[in-house]
């Protein structure tokens, strides 16, 4: 809640009102976290307005103690422990207005108008960094907005509705951008009213995002209806929604008396909305009837409609619908098309596709016939799989599967046969079924001698419960390729005698047949075969006898994991490794996954064969990752490495796989039987690429000559950081935590957003707490994260109960960054054991800015200025070899040119967005829609016209235009010029960068010899090699970024030109305009494709 009394007091301005009504606020009250509280701690209730629910804050001492206790209490569902990354540590618990049980929901424009007429307190923001509390109301005749206290006359302290030009939500005016307290003002609580011919702004901050949305929606409705009779208050019963509800009621009213039993009404509403609880519906009927001073078990048509609207209208969806429908209470096909293109990032949308969506989701027959989508149909559409947060392209295999096996992360299980802890847990065949159905591509079999000469699979700490080896192999054969057709790796822990080893071989050959991959690796090759080549093959990983020996059996070291466990369990940790006997037949089944012992990277890089694999204990892998992060990444470019949990994890808890994925380790074995945050990361990560169990690693971790450190906390060479904007809007149908021991179903939910990836990207933020609301808590909070290496990043949404006893976990969802879809999305929450919970969702908005990527990613390729700071250039490193350094020096100027062109284009676009009053996350389509509203008069006459100059879309004024429009056109012209300059110059600059890269690579093979001649050795030579890889990585990365920026600029020109035409900024008739548009766009692509071919070829 707001704490104005405790905040720094702002000096009294000359025009401040006298007396106690002055209500100045400092930075603490500007945050928009809650109600303004007077000196006595009482909520203001002025002028008989609608009293917003709230309570005075707790004493400071008790609140501080509470916060300290909260900080000191560990959350079992939180992964990130580094305090430096926890940016929300000091956030105070606050209350969301919409979550209070007694509050009436906003479900129509008349609700908004009624609220505004009753009035409420808003904070008025001035350019001089001062903020004042004022009480705002809407006149009863709906003609003016008034505020008090004010020194102005009563008739002057107002704003005529007719004078309003535009209403902006968010901090999107010069006043907000230049106000010294702007950073402390909540983005979702701020809004501005632009009025007069010069577009002056009245900048306001509400006490909650809900209140801001009410004012914005109500004002927009009034402005859009300013030239029409405002009779909507009387006609509220004649809206499409009410007409539909009447038909539903009449169809169920068998007697036709206009009244039905409460039981029938309850059942009818539950049919329309299955997520509602019966008790809640009955309570709503009693509330409505009590307000009418009647008590009966029968429900009228009017009461039915009122109850349905109260219960089934999600205010946040209503506000969104009104916003995108231009203040109607339904969407037509054109509204829906603009929403899908501008907000959801969907391309190639036609009117027929929009009408098809309307037919499938609109609930009323009238709506389906006339082609409009009302609030209930729109809500259903937003909840459908079509608006899921997960990119549908990633639900199928979407990555290149022809790379070497070592270039992929592989979904791996540890001790697959266990369904409990690894120390005493019994073996269970369902462990294999579950893992294989989840897309696991590496499973483990610990095989020992069994009775009757039949090998068994068992936990060696609990041999009383075991599985026959044959039955395990039969199950593996049955389920091996159910979830994925890509290769399955069998990690054999062989503890059998020679006779039973031969039985193992017989079973595998007979059951697996030609699925077994036993082809000998070719010494002439340098890398492992690809997953595509190995489709539907089963690869045996294990020990192998020397190939130069003809003996039928021999001794080999025990499996690394078993050796490490036995050493740790023994008193003497330095005892020699145990030797076991291996038969030739079993050895011959091992081909491209031969287990060998890791010594050190220098020895491995010199003598290890590409078909040999090393296993690392969690402890050893962590040490190596910390001491030799770059070497670990380079090692994993060519060789497979497997990491397994520490032997000390006797409870089968899981390691953090991200730590080892950052090093390029392909096979990180997880205890699938143990749910929790770490398993959530593994499950979420392998949802991508069709859930096939293989995920291609970033190119910077695959390229033979590239530099990447797993521990990087700064920039990644050749990679442009992205900004991820996440708005947590609301939650739906949150269950009570399963382990909670408190009585009742009341919860106080809040949401944590965790970013996982390289150390530079790891962070965590949380929303405020919404008290006592599990059905539809409104959060309305926006967060921004910088993501340095998106290809390794994951986002984990966690919903927790702030008032828990015993258990706080409500649900979670983990998704790779590359699988995010932009726009308004629902997040399907999973339970603690990772099962999807029906109807339990988070409603969010996702935007990714500064994205410069080709192909699929173009649809969410937005531009944003990352902050007003000195431009940073990625520097090339000095190698210490003059011949090579002179070559790289030639790239310094082209690199600066490339960065300048990209940054200038992005900054020019952001400038236009700012003048349009849009946030950086807005798309160019949204930008042009807003711009056109300023450039087209009330009689639909444009003040400018689209003119194609050398195939680029310029806007030229048609006569004299106001200064405001001149300023916008100047910013628009600059945007076109910067995009044009990049399109025309990108190929030339890219060619220079590419030439330096090629010339530098010619010295790669001779680098060590050249270094030796110059006297470089040891650490200095290693440093020179590292710097060389850094420079090559920078050149390749910056070249790719420039190439992608050109594609983005071409796409920008397409969006701008088509948007100008669709907005009416062209004097040309539509048919000829479309033809000319098509010719112009084709001309841009043809002209700028250059000698290397088309834009599409540049993306390859």
Short mmCIF file of C-alpha atoms in Angstrom, two decimals, residues 516-864:
data_model
loop_
_atom_site.label_atom_id
_atom_site.label_comp_id
_atom_site.label_asym_id
_atom_site.label_seq_id
_atom_site.Cartn_x
_atom_site.Cartn_y
_atom_site.Cartn_z
CA UNK A 516 21.48 -52.12 -32.75
CA UNK A 517 24.15 -49.79 -34.13
CA UNK A 518 27.43 -51.74 -34.27
CA UNK A 519 29.19 -50.20 -37.27
CA UNK A 520 32.85 -49.54 -36.50
CA UNK A 521 33.77 -45.82 -36.51
CA UNK A 522 35.86 -44.62 -39.45
CA UNK A 523 39.30 -43.28 -38.46
CA UNK A 524 39.15 -40.97 -41.49
CA UNK A 525 36.20 -39.08 -39.93
CA UNK A 526 36.61 -36.39 -37.29
CA UNK A 527 33.10 -36.20 -35.84
CA UNK A 528 30.31 -38.55 -34.76
CA UNK A 529 27.41 -39.36 -37.11
CA UNK A 530 24.30 -37.16 -36.96
CA UNK A 531 20.97 -37.94 -35.25
CA UNK A 532 19.41 -37.99 -38.72
CA UNK A 533 21.85 -40.71 -39.83
CA UNK A 534 21.22 -42.70 -36.65
CA UNK A 535 17.41 -42.57 -36.74
CA UNK A 536 15.76 -45.54 -34.98
CA UNK A 537 19.14 -46.90 -33.89
CA UNK A 538 20.07 -48.10 -30.40
CA UNK A 539 23.63 -47.24 -29.39
CA UNK A 540 25.35 -49.16 -26.60
CA UNK A 541 27.65 -47.13 -24.36
CA UNK A 542 30.17 -49.14 -22.38
CA UNK A 543 33.71 -50.45 -22.03
CA UNK A 544 35.51 -51.92 -25.01
CA UNK A 545 38.49 -54.26 -25.41
CA UNK A 546 41.52 -52.96 -27.34
CA UNK A 547 40.99 -53.29 -31.09
CA UNK A 548 44.57 -54.51 -31.63
CA UNK A 549 43.98 -57.58 -29.44
CA UNK A 550 42.51 -60.86 -30.67
CA UNK A 551 41.73 -62.18 -27.21
CA UNK A 552 38.16 -63.26 -26.50
CA UNK A 553 38.13 -61.55 -23.11
CA UNK A 554 40.13 -59.08 -21.09
CA UNK A 555 40.25 -56.75 -18.10
CA UNK A 556 38.90 -53.20 -18.18
CA UNK A 557 38.29 -50.62 -15.45
CA UNK A 558 34.93 -50.60 -13.75
CA UNK A 559 32.35 -48.01 -14.91
CA UNK A 560 33.41 -44.57 -13.77
CA UNK A 561 30.26 -43.91 -11.77
CA UNK A 562 30.55 -47.16 -9.84
CA UNK A 563 34.24 -46.58 -9.23
CA UNK A 564 33.59 -43.09 -7.89
CA UNK A 565 30.79 -44.29 -5.65
CA UNK A 566 32.85 -47.14 -4.22
CA UNK A 567 35.81 -44.81 -3.60
CA UNK A 568 33.60 -42.34 -1.73
CA UNK A 569 31.98 -45.09 0.32
CA UNK A 570 35.36 -46.54 1.28
CA UNK A 571 37.70 -45.24 3.97
CA UNK A 572 40.60 -44.93 1.51
CA UNK A 573 39.50 -42.50 -1.20
CA UNK A 574 42.72 -43.07 -3.10
CA UNK A 575 42.34 -46.78 -3.64
CA UNK A 576 42.98 -48.11 -7.12
CA UNK A 577 40.09 -48.53 -9.51
CA UNK A 578 38.48 -51.92 -9.64
CA UNK A 579 39.09 -54.08 -12.73
CA UNK A 580 36.39 -56.23 -14.32
CA UNK A 581 36.45 -58.89 -17.04
CA UNK A 582 34.79 -58.15 -20.37
CA UNK A 583 33.92 -60.62 -23.11
CA UNK A 584 34.63 -59.88 -26.78
CA UNK A 585 30.98 -60.31 -27.82
CA UNK A 586 29.78 -57.53 -25.47
CA UNK A 587 32.76 -55.35 -26.41
CA UNK A 588 31.81 -55.61 -30.09
CA UNK A 589 28.35 -54.18 -29.41
CA UNK A 590 30.01 -50.91 -28.36
CA UNK A 591 30.84 -48.76 -31.40
CA UNK A 592 30.62 -44.94 -31.19
CA UNK A 593 30.14 -44.57 -27.43
CA UNK A 594 33.21 -46.21 -25.94
CA UNK A 595 33.65 -45.27 -22.26
CA UNK A 596 37.09 -43.91 -21.37
CA UNK A 597 38.57 -42.25 -18.31
CA UNK A 598 39.06 -38.47 -18.34
CA UNK A 599 42.60 -37.31 -17.51
CA UNK A 600 42.95 -33.69 -18.62
CA UNK A 601 41.92 -31.53 -21.58
CA UNK A 602 45.39 -31.27 -23.06
CA UNK A 603 45.77 -35.04 -23.23
CA UNK A 604 42.18 -35.55 -24.43
CA UNK A 605 42.47 -33.04 -27.28
CA UNK A 606 45.63 -34.79 -28.48
CA UNK A 607 44.82 -38.47 -28.09
CA UNK A 608 41.08 -39.02 -27.53
CA UNK A 609 39.17 -40.51 -30.45
CA UNK A 610 35.92 -38.85 -31.50
CA UNK A 611 33.92 -42.03 -30.73
CA UNK A 612 35.09 -42.12 -27.09
CA UNK A 613 32.98 -40.64 -24.30
CA UNK A 614 33.99 -39.52 -20.81
CA UNK A 615 31.68 -39.59 -17.79
CA UNK A 616 32.08 -36.94 -15.09
CA UNK A 617 30.68 -36.98 -11.60
CA UNK A 618 28.75 -33.84 -10.66
CA UNK A 619 31.55 -32.82 -8.29
CA UNK A 620 34.31 -33.28 -10.85
CA UNK A 621 32.34 -31.57 -13.62
CA UNK A 622 31.63 -28.57 -11.36
CA UNK A 623 35.31 -28.21 -10.52
CA UNK A 624 36.34 -28.37 -14.18
CA UNK A 625 33.59 -25.92 -15.19
CA UNK A 626 34.85 -23.40 -12.66
CA UNK A 627 38.56 -23.83 -13.40
CA UNK A 628 38.55 -24.42 -17.17
CA UNK A 629 35.24 -23.10 -18.57
CA UNK A 630 36.57 -22.27 -22.06
CA UNK A 631 38.43 -25.59 -22.36
CA UNK A 632 35.32 -27.53 -21.33
CA UNK A 633 33.28 -25.83 -24.07
CA UNK A 634 35.97 -26.52 -26.70
CA UNK A 635 36.27 -30.16 -25.61
CA UNK A 636 32.53 -30.68 -26.01
CA UNK A 637 32.55 -29.43 -29.59
CA UNK A 638 34.01 -32.75 -30.68
CA UNK A 639 33.48 -35.26 -27.87
CA UNK A 640 30.44 -36.44 -25.95
CA UNK A 641 30.53 -35.94 -22.21
CA UNK A 642 28.14 -37.34 -19.64
CA UNK A 643 27.55 -35.83 -16.20
CA UNK A 644 25.82 -37.86 -13.48
CA UNK A 645 24.61 -36.83 -9.99
CA UNK A 646 26.91 -37.05 -7.00
CA UNK A 647 26.99 -40.34 -5.11
CA UNK A 648 26.11 -38.31 -2.03
CA UNK A 649 22.62 -37.61 -3.41
CA UNK A 650 21.24 -40.72 -1.70
CA UNK A 651 17.73 -39.19 -1.80
CA UNK A 652 17.99 -39.04 -5.61
CA UNK A 653 17.77 -35.25 -5.64
CA UNK A 654 18.78 -33.59 -8.90
CA UNK A 655 21.70 -31.43 -9.91
CA UNK A 656 21.14 -28.18 -11.82
CA UNK A 657 21.47 -29.20 -15.48
CA UNK A 658 21.88 -25.58 -16.63
CA UNK A 659 25.33 -25.41 -15.01
CA UNK A 660 26.57 -28.17 -17.29
CA UNK A 661 24.60 -27.22 -20.40
CA UNK A 662 26.43 -23.88 -20.19
CA UNK A 663 29.68 -25.85 -20.60
CA UNK A 664 28.32 -27.74 -23.61
CA UNK A 665 27.90 -31.08 -21.78
CA UNK A 666 25.51 -33.09 -23.91
CA UNK A 667 24.32 -35.85 -21.57
CA UNK A 668 23.33 -34.53 -18.14
CA UNK A 669 21.70 -37.50 -16.38
CA UNK A 670 18.64 -36.62 -14.31
CA UNK A 671 16.70 -38.58 -11.69
CA UNK A 672 13.36 -38.60 -13.50
CA UNK A 673 11.67 -40.07 -10.42
CA UNK A 674 12.39 -36.91 -8.38
CA UNK A 675 10.18 -33.89 -9.24
CA UNK A 676 11.17 -30.35 -8.37
CA UNK A 677 12.73 -27.19 -9.82
CA UNK A 678 15.73 -28.96 -11.42
CA UNK A 679 13.57 -31.54 -13.14
CA UNK A 680 11.29 -28.70 -14.26
CA UNK A 681 14.26 -27.17 -16.09
CA UNK A 682 15.07 -30.45 -17.81
CA UNK A 683 11.46 -31.13 -18.79
CA UNK A 684 10.95 -27.58 -20.05
CA UNK A 685 14.20 -27.52 -22.00
CA UNK A 686 13.44 -30.67 -23.97
CA UNK A 687 9.92 -29.57 -24.89
CA UNK A 688 11.50 -27.75 -27.83
CA UNK A 689 12.35 -29.31 -31.20
CA UNK A 690 9.26 -31.48 -31.11
CA UNK A 691 10.21 -33.07 -27.79
CA UNK A 692 12.50 -35.42 -29.73
CA UNK A 693 15.13 -35.45 -26.95
CA UNK A 694 17.79 -33.65 -29.02
CA UNK A 695 18.37 -29.88 -28.91
CA UNK A 696 20.97 -28.24 -31.14
CA UNK A 697 23.48 -26.20 -29.16
CA UNK A 698 24.19 -22.53 -30.01
CA UNK A 699 26.57 -22.06 -32.96
CA UNK A 700 29.04 -20.25 -30.71
CA UNK A 701 29.42 -23.59 -28.86
CA UNK A 702 29.72 -25.66 -32.06
CA UNK A 703 31.95 -23.71 -34.43
CA UNK A 704 35.47 -25.08 -34.58
CA UNK A 705 36.96 -21.60 -34.13
CA UNK A 706 34.84 -19.65 -31.65
CA UNK A 707 35.19 -18.25 -28.16
CA UNK A 708 32.71 -18.89 -25.37
CA UNK A 709 33.13 -19.13 -21.61
CA UNK A 710 30.52 -20.92 -19.53
CA UNK A 711 31.07 -18.49 -16.67
CA UNK A 712 30.68 -15.30 -18.69
CA UNK A 713 28.99 -12.51 -16.77
CA UNK A 714 29.41 -9.87 -19.47
CA UNK A 715 28.90 -9.74 -23.20
CA UNK A 716 29.09 -12.73 -25.49
CA UNK A 717 31.20 -11.82 -28.54
CA UNK A 718 29.15 -11.44 -31.69
CA UNK A 719 25.80 -11.67 -29.90
CA UNK A 720 23.43 -8.74 -29.43
CA UNK A 721 21.60 -8.81 -26.07
CA UNK A 722 17.81 -8.83 -26.17
CA UNK A 723 15.27 -7.30 -23.84
CA UNK A 724 12.50 -9.60 -22.66
CA UNK A 725 9.39 -7.75 -21.47
CA UNK A 726 6.94 -9.86 -19.47
CA UNK A 727 3.68 -8.48 -18.13
CA UNK A 728 1.97 -10.73 -15.60
CA UNK A 729 -1.66 -9.74 -16.06
CA UNK A 730 -3.74 -12.26 -14.13
CA UNK A 731 -4.17 -15.84 -12.97
CA UNK A 732 -7.03 -18.26 -13.39
CA UNK A 733 -8.37 -21.00 -11.08
CA UNK A 734 -5.35 -21.40 -8.79
CA UNK A 735 -5.70 -24.48 -6.57
CA UNK A 736 -4.72 -24.55 -2.94
CA UNK A 737 -1.17 -25.92 -2.44
CA UNK A 738 -1.42 -29.69 -2.15
CA UNK A 739 0.81 -29.89 0.91
CA UNK A 740 -0.85 -27.00 2.76
CA UNK A 741 -2.31 -27.93 6.11
CA UNK A 742 -4.44 -24.81 6.61
CA UNK A 743 -8.21 -25.18 6.51
CA UNK A 744 -10.25 -23.51 3.79
CA UNK A 745 -9.40 -22.71 0.20
CA UNK A 746 -8.26 -19.10 0.59
CA UNK A 747 -4.82 -18.35 -0.84
CA UNK A 748 -2.71 -15.21 -1.31
CA UNK A 749 -0.94 -15.87 -4.64
CA UNK A 750 2.06 -14.14 -6.18
CA UNK A 751 4.17 -14.97 -9.22
CA UNK A 752 7.94 -15.37 -9.49
CA UNK A 753 9.65 -15.10 -12.87
CA UNK A 754 13.02 -16.85 -13.04
CA UNK A 755 15.44 -16.51 -15.93
CA UNK A 756 17.95 -19.37 -16.28
CA UNK A 757 20.90 -19.43 -18.64
CA UNK A 758 24.48 -18.25 -18.56
CA UNK A 759 25.42 -16.42 -15.34
CA UNK A 760 24.93 -13.01 -16.98
CA UNK A 761 21.28 -13.85 -17.67
CA UNK A 762 20.21 -15.45 -14.38
CA UNK A 763 17.75 -13.29 -12.47
CA UNK A 764 14.49 -13.46 -10.58
CA UNK A 765 11.64 -11.02 -9.97
CA UNK A 766 8.24 -11.32 -8.36
CA UNK A 767 4.85 -9.67 -8.44
CA UNK A 768 2.94 -8.19 -5.56
CA UNK A 769 0.76 -10.49 -3.51
CA UNK A 770 -2.95 -10.58 -4.31
CA UNK A 771 -4.84 -11.32 -1.13
CA UNK A 772 -7.58 -13.90 -0.85
CA UNK A 773 -8.18 -14.57 -4.51
CA UNK A 774 -7.60 -17.85 -6.30
CA UNK A 775 -10.18 -17.54 -9.09
CA UNK A 776 -8.94 -14.52 -11.05
CA UNK A 777 -6.20 -12.59 -9.20
CA UNK A 778 -5.12 -9.47 -11.12
CA UNK A 779 -1.39 -8.68 -10.93
CA UNK A 780 -0.87 -6.21 -13.81
CA UNK A 781 2.89 -5.87 -13.38
CA UNK A 782 5.53 -5.55 -16.06
CA UNK A 783 9.13 -6.78 -15.80
CA UNK A 784 12.10 -6.41 -18.09
CA UNK A 785 15.06 -8.79 -18.34
CA UNK A 786 18.19 -8.53 -20.44
CA UNK A 787 19.03 -11.82 -22.11
CA UNK A 788 22.58 -12.05 -23.41
CA UNK A 789 22.46 -15.54 -24.93
CA UNK A 790 18.82 -16.34 -25.80
CA UNK A 791 19.61 -19.80 -27.22
CA UNK A 792 20.61 -21.01 -23.73
CA UNK A 793 17.96 -19.13 -21.74
CA UNK A 794 14.82 -20.49 -20.09
CA UNK A 795 11.94 -18.75 -18.35
CA UNK A 796 10.27 -20.37 -15.35
CA UNK A 797 6.95 -19.00 -14.08
CA UNK A 798 6.27 -20.06 -10.49
CA UNK A 799 3.02 -19.33 -8.63
CA UNK A 800 3.27 -19.44 -4.84
CA UNK A 801 1.02 -18.84 -1.84
CA UNK A 802 2.25 -16.00 0.37
CA UNK A 803 0.11 -17.10 3.31
CA UNK A 804 1.07 -20.75 3.37
CA UNK A 805 1.21 -23.33 6.12
CA UNK A 806 3.21 -26.39 5.18
CA UNK A 807 3.43 -25.83 1.44
CA UNK A 808 3.55 -22.74 -0.77
CA UNK A 809 3.79 -24.27 -4.26
CA UNK A 810 0.76 -23.77 -6.51
CA UNK A 811 2.11 -24.37 -10.02
CA UNK A 812 4.91 -23.68 -12.48
CA UNK A 813 5.73 -23.63 -16.17
CA UNK A 814 9.20 -23.68 -17.72
CA UNK A 815 9.79 -22.74 -21.34
CA UNK A 816 12.91 -22.16 -23.48
CA UNK A 817 13.35 -18.55 -24.57
CA UNK A 818 13.38 -19.60 -28.23
CA UNK A 819 9.88 -21.12 -27.84
CA UNK A 820 8.16 -17.96 -26.55
CA UNK A 821 5.36 -16.50 -28.63
CA UNK A 822 4.86 -12.72 -28.47
CA UNK A 823 1.65 -11.00 -27.53
CA UNK A 824 -1.15 -11.90 -25.13
CA UNK A 825 -0.74 -15.52 -24.10
CA UNK A 826 -2.00 -17.99 -21.53
CA UNK A 827 0.58 -20.07 -19.66
CA UNK A 828 -0.68 -23.59 -18.77
CA UNK A 829 0.61 -24.26 -15.28
CA UNK A 830 1.98 -27.65 -14.25
CA UNK A 831 1.79 -29.36 -10.88
CA UNK A 832 4.75 -30.27 -8.70
CA UNK A 833 5.09 -33.55 -10.57
CA UNK A 834 4.89 -31.66 -13.89
CA UNK A 835 1.34 -32.70 -14.85
CA UNK A 836 -0.75 -30.11 -16.71
CA UNK A 837 -3.47 -28.73 -14.38
CA UNK A 838 -6.78 -28.30 -16.18
CA UNK A 839 -7.99 -24.68 -16.47
CA UNK A 840 -5.12 -23.36 -14.29
CA UNK A 841 -3.34 -20.62 -16.22
CA UNK A 842 -1.44 -17.36 -16.09
CA UNK A 843 -2.43 -14.59 -18.50
CA UNK A 844 0.67 -12.71 -19.67
CA UNK A 845 1.94 -10.38 -22.37
CA UNK A 846 5.31 -11.14 -23.96
CA UNK A 847 7.46 -8.80 -26.04
CA UNK A 848 11.03 -9.32 -27.22
CA UNK A 849 12.87 -6.23 -28.39
CA UNK A 850 16.13 -5.58 -30.22
CA UNK A 851 15.71 -8.96 -31.83
CA UNK A 852 17.74 -9.20 -35.03
CA UNK A 853 17.03 -12.61 -36.41
CA UNK A 854 15.98 -13.97 -39.78
CA UNK A 855 13.29 -16.45 -40.74
CA UNK A 856 10.74 -17.43 -38.14
CA UNK A 857 11.98 -14.94 -35.55
CA UNK A 858 11.21 -12.01 -37.83
CA UNK A 859 7.61 -11.94 -36.66
CA UNK A 860 8.76 -10.88 -33.21
CA UNK A 861 11.64 -8.75 -34.44
CA UNK A 862 11.07 -5.44 -32.71
CA UNK A 863 13.44 -2.58 -32.08
CA UNK A 864 14.11 -0.67 -28.89
#
